[in-house]
Coordinates of C-alpha atoms and ligand atoms in Angstrom, one line a residue:
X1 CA 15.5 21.4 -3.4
X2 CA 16.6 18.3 -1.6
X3 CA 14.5 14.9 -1.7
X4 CA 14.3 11.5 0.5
X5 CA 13.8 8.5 -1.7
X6 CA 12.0 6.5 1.7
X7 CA 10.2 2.9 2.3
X8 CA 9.1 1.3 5.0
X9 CA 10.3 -1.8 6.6
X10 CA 7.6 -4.6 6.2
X11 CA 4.2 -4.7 5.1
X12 CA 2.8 -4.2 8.7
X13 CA 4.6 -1.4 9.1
X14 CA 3.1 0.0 5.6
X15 CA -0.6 -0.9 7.0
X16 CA 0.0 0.6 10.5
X17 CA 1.7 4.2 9.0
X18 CA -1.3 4.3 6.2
X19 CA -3.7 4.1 9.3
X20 CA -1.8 7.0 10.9
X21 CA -1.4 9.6 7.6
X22 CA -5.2 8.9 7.3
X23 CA -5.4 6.5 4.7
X24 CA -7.3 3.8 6.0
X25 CA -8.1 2.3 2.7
X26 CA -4.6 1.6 2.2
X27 CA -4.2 0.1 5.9
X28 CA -5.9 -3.3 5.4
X29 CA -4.3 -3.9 1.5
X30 CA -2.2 -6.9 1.2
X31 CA 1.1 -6.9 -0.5
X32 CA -0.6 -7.1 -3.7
X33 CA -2.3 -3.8 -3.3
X34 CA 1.5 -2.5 -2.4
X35 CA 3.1 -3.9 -5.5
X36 CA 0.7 -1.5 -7.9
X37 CA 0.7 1.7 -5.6
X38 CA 2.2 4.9 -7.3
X39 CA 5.0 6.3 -5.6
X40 CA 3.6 9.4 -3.3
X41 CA 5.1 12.8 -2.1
X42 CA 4.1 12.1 1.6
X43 CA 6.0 15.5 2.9
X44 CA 7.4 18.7 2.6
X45 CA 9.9 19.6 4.4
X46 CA 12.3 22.9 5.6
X47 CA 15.7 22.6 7.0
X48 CA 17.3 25.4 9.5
X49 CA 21.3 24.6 9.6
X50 CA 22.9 25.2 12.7
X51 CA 24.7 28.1 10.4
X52 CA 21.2 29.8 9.6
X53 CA 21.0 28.7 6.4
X54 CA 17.4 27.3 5.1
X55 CA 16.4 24.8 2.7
X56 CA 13.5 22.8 1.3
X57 CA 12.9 19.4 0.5
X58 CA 10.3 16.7 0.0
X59 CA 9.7 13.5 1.0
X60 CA 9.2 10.8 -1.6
X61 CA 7.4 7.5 -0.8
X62 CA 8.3 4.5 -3.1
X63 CA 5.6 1.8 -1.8
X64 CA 8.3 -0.6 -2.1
X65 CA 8.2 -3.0 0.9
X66 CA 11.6 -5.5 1.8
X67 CA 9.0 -8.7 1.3
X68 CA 8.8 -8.1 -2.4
X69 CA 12.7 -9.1 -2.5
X70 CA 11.8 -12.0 0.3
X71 CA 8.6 -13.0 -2.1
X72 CA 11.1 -12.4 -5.5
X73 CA 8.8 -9.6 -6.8
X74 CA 11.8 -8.3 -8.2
X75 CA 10.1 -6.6 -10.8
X76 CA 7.7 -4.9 -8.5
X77 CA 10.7 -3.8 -6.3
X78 CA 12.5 -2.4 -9.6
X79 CA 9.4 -0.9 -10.5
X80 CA 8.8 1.1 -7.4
X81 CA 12.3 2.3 -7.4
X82 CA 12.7 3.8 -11.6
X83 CA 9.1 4.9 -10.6
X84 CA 9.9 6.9 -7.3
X85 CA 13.0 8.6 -9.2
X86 CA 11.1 9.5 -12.2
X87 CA 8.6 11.0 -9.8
X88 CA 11.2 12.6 -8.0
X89 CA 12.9 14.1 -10.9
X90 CA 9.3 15.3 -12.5
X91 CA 9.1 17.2 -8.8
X92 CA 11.8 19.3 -9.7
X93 CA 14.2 17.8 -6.9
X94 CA 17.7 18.8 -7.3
X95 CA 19.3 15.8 -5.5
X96 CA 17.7 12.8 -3.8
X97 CA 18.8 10.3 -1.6
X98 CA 17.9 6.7 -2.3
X99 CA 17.3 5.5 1.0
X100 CA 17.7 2.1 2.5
X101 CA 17.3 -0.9 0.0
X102 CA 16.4 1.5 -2.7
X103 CA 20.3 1.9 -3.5
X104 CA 20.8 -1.6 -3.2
X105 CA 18.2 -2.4 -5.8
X106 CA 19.2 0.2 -8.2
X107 CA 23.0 -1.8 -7.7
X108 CA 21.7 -5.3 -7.7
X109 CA 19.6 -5.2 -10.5
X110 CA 21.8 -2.4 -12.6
X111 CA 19.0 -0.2 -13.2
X112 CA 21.9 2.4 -14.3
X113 CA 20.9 0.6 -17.6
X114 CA 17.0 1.1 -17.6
X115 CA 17.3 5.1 -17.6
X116 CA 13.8 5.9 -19.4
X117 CA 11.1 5.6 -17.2
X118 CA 7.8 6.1 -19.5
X119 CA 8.3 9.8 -20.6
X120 CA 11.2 10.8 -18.5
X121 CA 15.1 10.1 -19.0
X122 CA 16.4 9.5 -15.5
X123 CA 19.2 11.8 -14.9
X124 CA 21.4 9.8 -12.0
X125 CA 23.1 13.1 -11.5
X126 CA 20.0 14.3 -9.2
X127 CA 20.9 11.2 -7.3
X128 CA 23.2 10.1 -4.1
X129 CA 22.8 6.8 -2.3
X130 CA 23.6 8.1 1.1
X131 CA 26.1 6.0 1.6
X132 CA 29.2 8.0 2.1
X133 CA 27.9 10.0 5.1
X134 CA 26.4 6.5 6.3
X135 CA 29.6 4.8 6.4
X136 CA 31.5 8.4 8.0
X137 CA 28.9 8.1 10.7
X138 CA 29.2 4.3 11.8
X139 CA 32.9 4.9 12.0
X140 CA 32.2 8.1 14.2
X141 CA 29.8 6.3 16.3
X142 CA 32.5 3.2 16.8
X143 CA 34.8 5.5 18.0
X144 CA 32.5 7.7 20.3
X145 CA 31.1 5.0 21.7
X146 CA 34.8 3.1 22.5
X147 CA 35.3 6.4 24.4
X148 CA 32.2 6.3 26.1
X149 CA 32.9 2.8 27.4
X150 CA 36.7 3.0 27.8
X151 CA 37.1 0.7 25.2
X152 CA 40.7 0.7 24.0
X153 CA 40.4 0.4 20.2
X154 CA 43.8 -0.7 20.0
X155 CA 42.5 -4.2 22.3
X156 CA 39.4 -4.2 20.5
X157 CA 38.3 -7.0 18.4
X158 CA 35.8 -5.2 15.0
X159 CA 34.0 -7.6 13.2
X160 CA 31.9 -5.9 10.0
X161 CA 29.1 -8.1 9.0
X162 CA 27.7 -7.0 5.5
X163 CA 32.4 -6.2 5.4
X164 CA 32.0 -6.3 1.8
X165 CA 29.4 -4.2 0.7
X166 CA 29.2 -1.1 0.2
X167 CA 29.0 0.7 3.2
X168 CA 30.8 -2.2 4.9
X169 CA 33.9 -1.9 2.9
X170 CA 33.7 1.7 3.4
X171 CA 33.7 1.4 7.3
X172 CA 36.5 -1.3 6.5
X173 CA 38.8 1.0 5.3
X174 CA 38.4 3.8 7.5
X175 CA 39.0 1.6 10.4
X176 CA 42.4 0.3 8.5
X177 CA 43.8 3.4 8.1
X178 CA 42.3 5.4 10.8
X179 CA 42.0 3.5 13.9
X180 CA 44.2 1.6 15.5
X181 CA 41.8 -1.3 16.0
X182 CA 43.0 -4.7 17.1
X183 CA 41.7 -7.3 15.0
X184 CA 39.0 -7.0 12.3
X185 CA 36.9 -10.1 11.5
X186 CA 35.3 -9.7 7.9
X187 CA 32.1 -11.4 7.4
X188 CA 29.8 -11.4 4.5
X189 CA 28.8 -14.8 2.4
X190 CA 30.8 -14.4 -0.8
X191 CA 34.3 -16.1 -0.6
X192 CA 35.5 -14.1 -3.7
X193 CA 34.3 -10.5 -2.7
X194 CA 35.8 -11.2 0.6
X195 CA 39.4 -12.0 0.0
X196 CA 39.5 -9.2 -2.6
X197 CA 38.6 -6.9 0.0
X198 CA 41.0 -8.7 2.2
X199 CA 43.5 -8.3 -0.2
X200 CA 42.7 -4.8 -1.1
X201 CA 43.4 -3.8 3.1
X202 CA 45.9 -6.2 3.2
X203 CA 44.7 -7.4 6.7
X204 CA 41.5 -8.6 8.2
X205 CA 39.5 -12.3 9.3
X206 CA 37.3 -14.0 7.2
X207 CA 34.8 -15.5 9.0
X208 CA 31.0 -16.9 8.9
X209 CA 28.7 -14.8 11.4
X210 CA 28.6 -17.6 13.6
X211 CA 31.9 -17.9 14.6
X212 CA 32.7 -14.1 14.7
X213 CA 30.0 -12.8 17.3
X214 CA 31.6 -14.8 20.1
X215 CA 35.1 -13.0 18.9
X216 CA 34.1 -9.7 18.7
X217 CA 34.0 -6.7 21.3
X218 CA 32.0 -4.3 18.6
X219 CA 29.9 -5.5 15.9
X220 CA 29.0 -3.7 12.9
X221 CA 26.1 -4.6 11.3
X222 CA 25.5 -3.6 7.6
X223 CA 24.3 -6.4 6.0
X224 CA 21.3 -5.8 3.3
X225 CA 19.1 -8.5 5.2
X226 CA 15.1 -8.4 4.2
X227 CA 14.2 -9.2 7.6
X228 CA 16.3 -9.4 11.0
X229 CA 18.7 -12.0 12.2
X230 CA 18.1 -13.8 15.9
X231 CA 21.0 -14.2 17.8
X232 CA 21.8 -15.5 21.2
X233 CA 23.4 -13.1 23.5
X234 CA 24.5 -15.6 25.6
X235 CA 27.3 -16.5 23.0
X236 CA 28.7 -12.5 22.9
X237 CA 31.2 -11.3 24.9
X238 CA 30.7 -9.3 27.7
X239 CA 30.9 -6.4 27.2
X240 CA 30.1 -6.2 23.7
X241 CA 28.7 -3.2 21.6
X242 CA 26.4 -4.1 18.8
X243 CA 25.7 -1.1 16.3
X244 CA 22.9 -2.4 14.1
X245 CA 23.2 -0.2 10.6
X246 CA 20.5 -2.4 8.7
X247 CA 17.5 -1.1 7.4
X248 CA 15.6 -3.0 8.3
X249 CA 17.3 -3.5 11.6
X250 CA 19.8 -6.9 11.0
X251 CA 19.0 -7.9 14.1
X252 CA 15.7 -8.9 15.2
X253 CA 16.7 -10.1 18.6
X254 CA 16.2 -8.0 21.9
X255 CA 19.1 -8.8 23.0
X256 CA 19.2 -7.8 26.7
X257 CA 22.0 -8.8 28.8
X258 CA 24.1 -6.4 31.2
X259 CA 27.0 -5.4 29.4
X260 CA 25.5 -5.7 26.0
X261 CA 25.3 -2.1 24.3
X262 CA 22.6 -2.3 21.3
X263 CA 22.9 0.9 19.1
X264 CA 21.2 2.3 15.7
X265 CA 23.6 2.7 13.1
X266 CA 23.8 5.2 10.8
X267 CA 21.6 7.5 12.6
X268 CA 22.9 11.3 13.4
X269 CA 21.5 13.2 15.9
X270 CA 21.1 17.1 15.1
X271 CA 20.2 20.3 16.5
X272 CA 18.8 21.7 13.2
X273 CA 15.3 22.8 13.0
X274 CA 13.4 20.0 10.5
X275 CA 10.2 20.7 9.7
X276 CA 8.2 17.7 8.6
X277 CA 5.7 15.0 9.5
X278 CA 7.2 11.9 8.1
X279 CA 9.9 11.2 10.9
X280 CA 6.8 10.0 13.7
X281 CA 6.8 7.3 11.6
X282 CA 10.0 6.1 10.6
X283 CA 10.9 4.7 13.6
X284 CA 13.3 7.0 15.4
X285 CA 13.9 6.9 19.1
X286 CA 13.7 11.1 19.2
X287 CA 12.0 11.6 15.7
X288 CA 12.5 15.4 16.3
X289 CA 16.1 15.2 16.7
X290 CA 17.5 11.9 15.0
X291 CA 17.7 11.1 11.1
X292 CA 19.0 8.3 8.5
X293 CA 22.7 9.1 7.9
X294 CA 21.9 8.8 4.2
X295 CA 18.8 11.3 4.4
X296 CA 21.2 13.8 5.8
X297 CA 23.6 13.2 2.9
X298 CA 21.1 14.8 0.3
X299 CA 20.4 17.8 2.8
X300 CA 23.7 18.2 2.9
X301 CA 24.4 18.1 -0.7
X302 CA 21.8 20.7 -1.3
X303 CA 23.3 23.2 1.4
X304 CA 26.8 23.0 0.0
X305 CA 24.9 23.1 -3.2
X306 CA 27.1 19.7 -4.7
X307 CA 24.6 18.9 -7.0
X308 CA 25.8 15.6 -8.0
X309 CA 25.4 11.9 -7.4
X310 CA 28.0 12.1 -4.3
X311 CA 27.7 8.5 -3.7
X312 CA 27.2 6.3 -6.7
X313 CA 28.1 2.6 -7.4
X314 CA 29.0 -0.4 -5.5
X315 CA 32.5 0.1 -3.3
X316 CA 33.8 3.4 -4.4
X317 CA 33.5 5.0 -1.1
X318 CA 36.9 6.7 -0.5
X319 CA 38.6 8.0 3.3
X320 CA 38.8 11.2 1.4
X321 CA 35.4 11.8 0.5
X322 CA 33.8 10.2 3.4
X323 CA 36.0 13.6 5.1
X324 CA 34.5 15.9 2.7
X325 CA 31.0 14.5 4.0
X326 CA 31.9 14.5 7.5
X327 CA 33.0 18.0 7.7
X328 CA 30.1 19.5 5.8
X329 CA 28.0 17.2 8.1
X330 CA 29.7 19.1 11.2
X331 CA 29.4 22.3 10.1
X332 CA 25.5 22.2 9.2
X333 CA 24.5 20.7 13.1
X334 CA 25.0 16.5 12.4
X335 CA 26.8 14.6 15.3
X336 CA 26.8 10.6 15.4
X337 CA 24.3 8.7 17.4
X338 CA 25.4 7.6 21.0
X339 CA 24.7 5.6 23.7
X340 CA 22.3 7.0 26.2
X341 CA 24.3 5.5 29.7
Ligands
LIG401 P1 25.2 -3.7 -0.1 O1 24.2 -4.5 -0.9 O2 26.2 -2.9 -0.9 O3 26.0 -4.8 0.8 C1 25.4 -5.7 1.6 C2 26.4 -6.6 2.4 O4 25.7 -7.5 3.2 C3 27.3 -7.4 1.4 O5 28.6 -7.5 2.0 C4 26.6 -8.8 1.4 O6 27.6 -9.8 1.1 C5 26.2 -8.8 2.9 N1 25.1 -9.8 3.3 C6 23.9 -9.8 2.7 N2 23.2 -10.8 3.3 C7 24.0 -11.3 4.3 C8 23.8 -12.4 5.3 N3 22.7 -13.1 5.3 N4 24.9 -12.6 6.1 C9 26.0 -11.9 6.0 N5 26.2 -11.0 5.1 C10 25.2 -10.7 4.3 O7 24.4 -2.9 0.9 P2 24.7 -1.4 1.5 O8 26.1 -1.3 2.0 O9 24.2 -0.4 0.5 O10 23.6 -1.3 2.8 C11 23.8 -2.1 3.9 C12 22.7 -1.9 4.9 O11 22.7 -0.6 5.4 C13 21.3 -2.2 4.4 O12 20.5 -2.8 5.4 C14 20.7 -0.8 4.1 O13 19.3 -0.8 4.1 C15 21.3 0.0 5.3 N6 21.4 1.4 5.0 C16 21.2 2.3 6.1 C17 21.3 3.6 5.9 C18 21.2 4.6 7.1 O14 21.0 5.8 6.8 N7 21.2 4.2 8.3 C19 21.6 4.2 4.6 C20 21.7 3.2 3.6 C21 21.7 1.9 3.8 P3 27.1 -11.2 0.6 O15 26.0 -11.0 -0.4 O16 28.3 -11.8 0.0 O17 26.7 -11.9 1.8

């Protein structure tokens, strides 16, 4: 059995999905309230391959909400995580994904060391952060979508904001050694982590976001951001393709502006038949037929039956396993996210 490790993006949010699943005395709690919830198994859930083959999963609600990082609850947010796994693991789940911040939370606060949870030893084995078949699909979807727009990679201007995290260096070195991309503009905040990485692909910009977005024909956005960035539009190049990967969404601006392509990162689009509730709610343009990148990785892992922590640490990502991903991601029905034109 498969398992989705899920939050939602901000405390309105929370209220506004508790109304919908009929809990309506969770929909006017503040983020108090939030910060002592139990995690919750919100779903169950069967998955048809496009080979035939079935599984089962269930989804996995941690409570944790992106304000208790922006509000330094950190020990709320670390509780909600080592709480959501232990309840995951109790649920006889074979191999969860640790969606959206939940990885990054587990990283920044090394909870790799806090492995007893009451009762139960964690056993990180059972879990993947996603990330690799994250990373695979952002670099599919650049390339689909420079072939959608006639976009000549090899002219194209990259710049990765969030370049040296994990799913940022990833897409880094894919696009080093598998496209023939132009220039690539690295931007993230630390100096240090930056020219490592620049060192480490032996090419690549460092730059602030500022001066970058006027630069750049595509931008990549997977910075871990608690809450959205505003840009101005008027200072991007036209055209320009933004693929937002964030969760929540980097950007908070609408930016509309002929010749500016706005895209969700990270996002596959499938012909499998998913049975489940949860995905009204999650914010998906075609919640029948669209799905986190790192969700997919655990379904994955559980129809190849590669019960193991397939993505685990900070920058470990390799080209090689990111294929291993993206082929078993083919075969099962996943394509990347495109533009509708
Ligand atoms: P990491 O924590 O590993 O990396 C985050 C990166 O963002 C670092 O390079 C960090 O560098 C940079 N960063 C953070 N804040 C800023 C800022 N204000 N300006 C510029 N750079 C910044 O995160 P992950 O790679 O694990 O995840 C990245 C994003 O992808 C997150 O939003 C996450 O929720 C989302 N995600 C989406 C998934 C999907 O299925 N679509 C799956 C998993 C994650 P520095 O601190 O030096 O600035």
């Amino acid at each position: 059995m498969f398992g989705l490790i899920g939050h939602l993006t901000s405390l309105e949010h929370a209220q506004a999905v508790a109304r919908d699943l009929g809990y309506p005395e969770y929909a006017d709690q503040d983020l108090e309230f939030w910060c002592s919830a139990p995690p919750q198994v919100v779903d169950d859930i069967t998955v048809t391959s496009a080979t035939g083959q079935v599984i089962h999963g269930k989804y996995v609600e941690s409570c944790f909400l992106p304000e208790m990082l922006a509000k330094r609850r950190a020990k709320a947010a670390i509780r909600k995580i080592l709480n959501a796994m232990s309840h995951a693991q109790k649920n006889g789940i074979n191999i969860s994904a640790l969606g959206g911040f939940s990885s990054i939370i587990f990283e920044t606060f090394n909870l790799e060391n806090m492995p007893q949870v009451r009762n139960v030893t964690l056993d990180f084995q059972r879990f993947t952060t996603g990330n690799t078949h994250t990373a695979y699909i952002i670099c599919r979807q650049l390339e689909g979508v420079a072939k959608q727009l006639n976009l000549e990679l090899a002219k194209t201007t990259v710049a990765v904001v969030g370049a040296t995290g994990d799913i940022g260096s990833a897409v880094c070195r894919w696009i080093n050694d598998r496209t023939d991309v132009a220039d690539l503009l690295l931007v993230a905040r630390n100096r240090e982590r930056l020219e490592a990485l620049q060192t480490e692909l032996g090419r690549g910009k460092i730059m602030d976001v500022a001066d970058a977005l006027p630069q750049a024909d595509v931008i990549i956005w997977v910075a871990s951001m608690a809450k959205g960035m505003e840009i101005n539009g008027e200072t991007l190049r036209n055209p320009c393709v933004l693929i937002d990967g964030g969760y929540p969404k980097n950007l908070s601006t609408q930016v509309q502006r002929p010749g500016i392509h706005v895209l969700n990162g990270g996002i596959v689009e499938h012909s499998l038949d998913i049975n489940w509730k949860i995905m009204q709610i999650v914010n998906m343009d075609v919640p029948s037929r669209q799905l986190f990148a790192c969700f997919a990785e655990s379904m994955l892992l559980e129809f190849e039956k590669w019960y193991t922590n397939f993505s685990w640490g900070r920058n470990q990502i390799t080209l090689a396993k990111m294929e291993q991903i993206g082929g078993a991601s083919v075969k099962h029905g996943f394509n990347p996210l495109l533009l509708s034109l």
